[in-house]
Amino acid sequence: MSQSSLPKIEPIPGYRFTVFLNDIVMGFQKVSGISREVETETYHEGGLNTSIHIFPKFCSKERILRLEKGTCKGIEHPFCFIGDKLEGPLNLIVMDHVGNPLKSYLFTGLILRTWEVGELSAEQNSILTDRFEVSYENFTIGKV
């Protein structure tokens, strides 16, 4: 039997990343909500019971990026000003175990949607966190 000539694909680690807003480093411990999807509409053609047609619909759902970081004392984080539009893009760069950039995600059209203080618990010894939700219009994926 012959070996398949498929390219060897190395998985990208998800634990090393940096977030930049207008070239300012913003340290976050968790980022989620990076996705793309399209809604579809099905159409049944008259007289044909064996198949359907599928058409893409306009985007009607908000895209939300969720970010979480430890709360720091001092002045408020710039993401605490809910309702503000962020000028410039938000760039997320994923790195390998050495720190070399592997992939980047560039988000544009950002509006601060939600700010929430994490759970306070006298039973656990955990760091107080801030959680932010940012609506975005679009994002592009790049290889660094």
PDB file of N, CA, C and O in Angstrom, residues 67-111:
ATOM      1  N   LEU A  67     -14.245  38.488  26.270  1.00  0.00           N
ATOM      2  CA  LEU A  67     -12.877  38.583  26.779  1.00  0.00           C
ATOM      3  C   LEU A  67     -12.912  38.600  28.303  1.00  0.00           C
ATOM      4  O   LEU A  67     -13.805  39.206  28.894  1.00  0.00           O
ATOM      5  N   GLU A  68     -11.935  37.940  28.924  1.00  0.00           N
ATOM      6  CA  GLU A  68     -11.882  37.875  30.379  1.00  0.00           C
ATOM      7  C   GLU A  68     -10.462  38.110  30.852  1.00  0.00           C
ATOM      8  O   GLU A  68      -9.505  37.603  30.271  1.00  0.00           O
ATOM      9  N   LYS A  69     -10.328  38.898  31.922  1.00  0.00           N
ATOM     10  CA  LYS A  69      -9.009  39.193  32.490  1.00  0.00           C
ATOM     11  C   LYS A  69      -9.143  39.422  33.983  1.00  0.00           C
ATOM     12  O   LYS A  69     -10.225  39.702  34.467  1.00  0.00           O
ATOM     13  N   GLY A  70      -8.029  39.320  34.667  1.00  0.00           N
ATOM     14  CA  GLY A  70      -8.000  39.604  36.089  1.00  0.00           C
ATOM     15  C   GLY A  70      -8.182  41.093  36.330  1.00  0.00           C
ATOM     16  O   GLY A  70      -7.674  41.927  35.593  1.00  0.00           O
ATOM     17  N   THR A  71      -8.930  41.430  37.373  1.00  0.00           N
ATOM     18  CA  THR A  71      -9.171  42.826  37.718  1.00  0.00           C
ATOM     19  C   THR A  71      -7.916  43.414  38.352  1.00  0.00           C
ATOM     20  O   THR A  71      -7.295  42.791  39.211  1.00  0.00           O
ATOM     21  N   CYS A  72      -7.539  44.597  37.918  1.00  0.00           N
ATOM     22  CA  CYS A  72      -6.382  45.301  38.471  1.00  0.00           C
ATOM     23  C   CYS A  72      -6.858  46.499  39.274  1.00  0.00           C
ATOM     24  O   CYS A  72      -7.877  47.107  38.955  1.00  0.00           O
ATOM     25  N   LYS A  73      -6.106  46.840  40.318  1.00  0.00           N
ATOM     26  CA  LYS A  73      -6.494  48.032  41.069  1.00  0.00           C
ATOM     27  C   LYS A  73      -6.006  49.267  40.326  1.00  0.00           C
ATOM     28  O   LYS A  73      -5.141  49.186  39.456  1.00  0.00           O
ATOM     29  N   GLY A  74      -6.595  50.376  40.658  1.00  0.00           N
ATOM     30  CA  GLY A  74      -6.249  51.616  39.961  1.00  0.00           C
ATOM     31  C   GLY A  74      -7.372  52.048  39.041  1.00  0.00           C
ATOM     32  O   GLY A  74      -8.541  51.758  39.287  1.00  0.00           O
ATOM     33  N   ILE A  75      -7.014  52.714  37.957  1.00  0.00           N
ATOM     34  CA  ILE A  75      -8.031  53.245  37.046  1.00  0.00           C
ATOM     35  C   ILE A  75      -8.761  52.125  36.327  1.00  0.00           C
ATOM     36  O   ILE A  75      -8.262  51.010  36.212  1.00  0.00           O
ATOM     37  N   GLU A  76      -9.960  52.455  35.823  1.00  0.00           N
ATOM     38  CA  GLU A  76     -10.773  51.456  35.138  1.00  0.00           C
ATOM     39  C   GLU A  76     -10.162  51.071  33.795  1.00  0.00           C
ATOM     40  O   GLU A  76      -9.469  51.846  33.159  1.00  0.00           O
ATOM     41  N   HIS A  77     -10.467  49.870  33.388  1.00  0.00           N
ATOM     42  CA  HIS A  77     -10.047  49.357  32.090  1.00  0.00           C
ATOM     43  C   HIS A  77     -10.824  50.103  31.004  1.00  0.00           C
ATOM     44  O   HIS A  77     -11.997  50.438  31.199  1.00  0.00           O
ATOM     45  N   PRO A  78     -10.208  50.385  29.846  1.00  0.00           N
ATOM     46  CA  PRO A  78     -10.932  51.110  28.789  1.00  0.00           C
ATOM     47  C   PRO A  78     -12.173  50.381  28.281  1.00  0.00           C
ATOM     48  O   PRO A  78     -13.061  50.993  27.726  1.00  0.00           O
ATOM     49  N   PHE A  79     -12.278  49.073  28.523  1.00  0.00           N
ATOM     50  CA  PHE A  79     -13.437  48.323  28.064  1.00  0.00           C
ATOM     51  C   PHE A  79     -14.626  48.466  29.010  1.00  0.00           C
ATOM     52  O   PHE A  79     -15.663  47.872  28.795  1.00  0.00           O
ATOM     53  N   CYS A  80     -14.493  49.241  30.093  1.00  0.00           N
ATOM     54  CA  CYS A  80     -15.586  49.427  31.040  1.00  0.00           C
ATOM     55  C   CYS A  80     -16.597  50.474  30.566  1.00  0.00           C
ATOM     56  O   CYS A  80     -17.658  50.606  31.150  1.00  0.00           O
ATOM     57  N   PHE A  81     -16.284  51.227  29.536  1.00  0.00           N
ATOM     58  CA  PHE A  81     -17.150  52.301  29.063  1.00  0.00           C
ATOM     59  C   PHE A  81     -18.141  51.747  28.042  1.00  0.00           C
ATOM     60  O   PHE A  81     -17.961  51.848  26.834  1.00  0.00           O
ATOM     61  N   ILE A  82     -19.212  51.157  28.562  1.00  0.00           N
ATOM     62  CA  ILE A  82     -20.201  50.442  27.761  1.00  0.00           C
ATOM     63  C   ILE A  82     -20.907  51.402  26.800  1.00  0.00           C
ATOM     64  O   ILE A  82     -21.243  52.516  27.152  1.00  0.00           O
ATOM     65  N   GLY A  83     -21.123  50.910  25.586  1.00  0.00           N
ATOM     66  CA  GLY A  83     -21.800  51.699  24.565  1.00  0.00           C
ATOM     67  C   GLY A  83     -20.855  52.461  23.669  1.00  0.00           C
ATOM     68  O   GLY A  83     -21.261  52.954  22.616  1.00  0.00           O
ATOM     69  N   ASP A  84     -19.591  52.585  24.070  1.00  0.00           N
ATOM     70  CA  ASP A  84     -18.610  53.304  23.259  1.00  0.00           C
ATOM     71  C   ASP A  84     -18.183  52.476  22.063  1.00  0.00           C
ATOM     72  O   ASP A  84     -18.073  51.256  22.143  1.00  0.00           O
ATOM     73  N   LYS A  85     -17.923  53.156  20.969  1.00  0.00           N
ATOM     74  CA  LYS A  85     -17.352  52.512  19.796  1.00  0.00           C
ATOM     75  C   LYS A  85     -15.838  52.615  19.915  1.00  0.00           C
ATOM     76  O   LYS A  85     -15.304  53.682  20.200  1.00  0.00           O
ATOM     77  N   LEU A  86     -15.156  51.495  19.747  1.00  0.00           N
ATOM     78  CA  LEU A  86     -13.698  51.488  19.836  1.00  0.00           C
ATOM     79  C   LEU A  86     -13.120  51.900  18.496  1.00  0.00           C
ATOM     80  O   LEU A  86     -13.451  51.322  17.463  1.00  0.00           O
ATOM     81  N   GLU A  87     -12.274  52.891  18.517  1.00  0.00           N
ATOM     82  CA  GLU A  87     -11.617  53.337  17.293  1.00  0.00           C
ATOM     83  C   GLU A  87     -10.462  52.395  16.991  1.00  0.00           C
ATOM     84  O   GLU A  87      -9.664  52.075  17.864  1.00  0.00           O
ATOM     85  N   GLY A  88     -10.386  51.961  15.779  1.00  0.00           N
ATOM     86  CA  GLY A  88      -9.303  51.078  15.367  1.00  0.00           C
ATOM     87  C   GLY A  88      -9.651  49.620  15.552  1.00  0.00           C
ATOM     88  O   GLY A  88     -10.656  49.267  16.163  1.00  0.00           O
ATOM     89  N   PRO A  89      -8.804  48.740  15.042  1.00  0.00           N
ATOM     90  CA  PRO A  89      -9.074  47.300  15.112  1.00  0.00           C
ATOM     91  C   PRO A  89      -8.548  46.664  16.394  1.00  0.00           C
ATOM     92  O   PRO A  89      -7.701  47.216  17.082  1.00  0.00           O
ATOM     93  N   LEU A  90      -9.068  45.491  16.696  1.00  0.00           N
ATOM     94  CA  LEU A  90      -8.569  44.653  17.772  1.00  0.00           C
ATOM     95  C   LEU A  90      -7.890  43.468  17.102  1.00  0.00           C
ATOM     96  O   LEU A  90      -8.501  42.794  16.282  1.00  0.00           O
ATOM     97  N   ASN A  91      -6.634  43.246  17.412  1.00  0.00           N
ATOM     98  CA  ASN A  91      -5.853  42.195  16.771  1.00  0.00           C
ATOM     99  C   ASN A  91      -5.500  41.134  17.807  1.00  0.00           C
ATOM    100  O   ASN A  91      -4.960  41.445  18.861  1.00  0.00           O
ATOM    101  N   LEU A  92      -5.836  39.890  17.504  1.00  0.00           N
ATOM    102  CA  LEU A  92      -5.528  38.750  18.360  1.00  0.00           C
ATOM    103  C   LEU A  92      -4.496  37.899  17.644  1.00  0.00           C
ATOM    104  O   LEU A  92      -4.733  37.443  16.532  1.00  0.00           O
ATOM    105  N   ILE A  93      -3.336  37.714  18.263  1.00  0.00           N
ATOM    106  CA  ILE A  93      -2.259  36.927  17.653  1.00  0.00           C
ATOM    107  C   ILE A  93      -2.021  35.687  18.505  1.00  0.00           C
ATOM    108  O   ILE A  93      -1.787  35.776  19.708  1.00  0.00           O
ATOM    109  N   VAL A  94      -2.096  34.518  17.865  1.00  0.00           N
ATOM    110  CA  VAL A  94      -1.851  33.235  18.526  1.00  0.00           C
ATOM    111  C   VAL A  94      -0.416  32.826  18.232  1.00  0.00           C
ATOM    112  O   VAL A  94       0.044  32.914  17.094  1.00  0.00           O
ATOM    113  N   MET A  95       0.297  32.373  19.291  1.00  0.00           N
ATOM    114  CA  MET A  95       1.719  32.055  19.164  1.00  0.00           C
ATOM    115  C   MET A  95       1.993  30.594  19.507  1.00  0.00           C
ATOM    116  O   MET A  95       1.198  29.954  20.188  1.00  0.00           O
ATOM    117  N   ASP A  96       3.149  30.114  19.046  1.00  0.00           N
ATOM    118  CA  ASP A  96       3.572  28.755  19.402  1.00  0.00           C
ATOM    119  C   ASP A  96       4.211  28.769  20.785  1.00  0.00           C
ATOM    120  O   ASP A  96       4.255  29.790  21.465  1.00  0.00           O
ATOM    121  N   HIS A  97       4.747  27.609  21.215  1.00  0.00           N
ATOM    122  CA  HIS A  97       5.308  27.487  22.561  1.00  0.00           C
ATOM    123  C   HIS A  97       6.553  28.341  22.780  1.00  0.00           C
ATOM    124  O   HIS A  97       6.935  28.614  23.907  1.00  0.00           O
ATOM    125  N   VAL A  98       7.198  28.785  21.697  1.00  0.00           N
ATOM    126  CA  VAL A  98       8.387  29.632  21.811  1.00  0.00           C
ATOM    127  C   VAL A  98       8.024  31.113  21.799  1.00  0.00           C
ATOM    128  O   VAL A  98       8.774  31.946  22.277  1.00  0.00           O
ATOM    129  N   GLY A  99       6.851  31.451  21.261  1.00  0.00           N
ATOM    130  CA  GLY A  99       6.421  32.840  21.173  1.00  0.00           C
ATOM    131  C   GLY A  99       6.392  33.383  19.758  1.00  0.00           C
ATOM    132  O   GLY A  99       6.186  34.577  19.565  1.00  0.00           O
ATOM    133  N   ASN A 100       6.609  32.512  18.769  1.00  0.00           N
ATOM    134  CA  ASN A 100       6.546  32.944  17.374  1.00  0.00           C
ATOM    135  C   ASN A 100       5.082  33.016  16.929  1.00  0.00           C
ATOM    136  O   ASN A 100       4.313  32.101  17.183  1.00  0.00           O
ATOM    137  N   PRO A 101       4.684  34.103  16.252  1.00  0.00           N
ATOM    138  CA  PRO A 101       3.294  34.230  15.797  1.00  0.00           C
ATOM    139  C   PRO A 101       2.943  33.161  14.765  1.00  0.00           C
ATOM    140  O   PRO A 101       3.728  32.877  13.861  1.00  0.00           O
ATOM    141  N   LEU A 102       1.757  32.555  14.926  1.00  0.00           N
ATOM    142  CA  LEU A 102       1.286  31.523  14.004  1.00  0.00           C
ATOM    143  C   LEU A 102       0.062  31.961  13.202  1.00  0.00           C
ATOM    144  O   LEU A 102      -0.064  31.653  12.037  1.00  0.00           O
ATOM    145  N   LYS A 103      -0.844  32.664  13.859  1.00  0.00           N
ATOM    146  CA  LYS A 103      -2.102  33.042  13.232  1.00  0.00           C
ATOM    147  C   LYS A 103      -2.598  34.332  13.862  1.00  0.00           C
ATOM    148  O   LYS A 103      -2.317  34.600  15.026  1.00  0.00           O
ATOM    149  N   SER A 104      -3.335  35.114  13.076  1.00  0.00           N
ATOM    150  CA  SER A 104      -3.884  36.348  13.637  1.00  0.00           C
ATOM    151  C   SER A 104      -5.345  36.503  13.240  1.00  0.00           C
ATOM    152  O   SER A 104      -5.775  36.026  12.195  1.00  0.00           O
ATOM    153  N   TYR A 105      -6.092  37.172  14.099  1.00  0.00           N
ATOM    154  CA  TYR A 105      -7.497  37.491  13.870  1.00  0.00           C
ATOM    155  C   TYR A 105      -7.631  39.000  14.058  1.00  0.00           C
ATOM    156  O   TYR A 105      -7.265  39.534  15.101  1.00  0.00           O
ATOM    157  N   LEU A 106      -8.170  39.683  13.061  1.00  0.00           N
ATOM    158  CA  LEU A 106      -8.307  41.139  13.101  1.00  0.00           C
ATOM    159  C   LEU A 106      -9.792  41.484  13.106  1.00  0.00           C
ATOM    160  O   LEU A 106     -10.508  41.174  12.155  1.00  0.00           O
ATOM    161  N   PHE A 107     -10.260  42.111  14.199  1.00  0.00           N
ATOM    162  CA  PHE A 107     -11.666  42.454  14.376  1.00  0.00           C
ATOM    163  C   PHE A 107     -11.860  43.937  14.120  1.00  0.00           C
ATOM    164  O   PHE A 107     -11.090  44.769  14.609  1.00  0.00           O
ATOM    165  N   THR A 108     -12.929  44.288  13.388  1.00  0.00           N
ATOM    166  CA  THR A 108     -13.224  45.687  13.088  1.00  0.00           C
ATOM    167  C   THR A 108     -14.684  45.991  13.431  1.00  0.00           C
ATOM    168  O   THR A 108     -15.503  45.087  13.547  1.00  0.00           O
ATOM    169  N   GLY A 109     -14.992  47.284  13.546  1.00  0.00           N
ATOM    170  CA  GLY A 109     -16.350  47.720  13.878  1.00  0.00           C
ATOM    171  C   GLY A 109     -16.747  47.301  15.275  1.00  0.00           C
ATOM    172  O   GLY A 109     -17.757  46.643  15.474  1.00  0.00           O
ATOM    173  N   LEU A 110     -15.963  47.694  16.275  1.00  0.00           N
ATOM    174  CA  LEU A 110     -16.137  47.221  17.653  1.00  0.00           C
ATOM    175  C   LEU A 110     -16.983  48.178  18.487  1.00  0.00           C
ATOM    176  O   LEU A 110     -16.755  49.385  18.478  1.00  0.00           O
ATOM    177  N   ILE A 111     -17.954  47.623  19.204  1.00  0.00           N
ATOM    178  CA  ILE A 111     -18.753  48.396  20.158  1.00  0.00           C
ATOM    179  C   ILE A 111     -18.765  47.635  21.476  1.00  0.00           C
ATOM    180  O   ILE A 111     -19.044  46.437  21.510  1.00  0.00           O
TER     181      ILE A 111
END
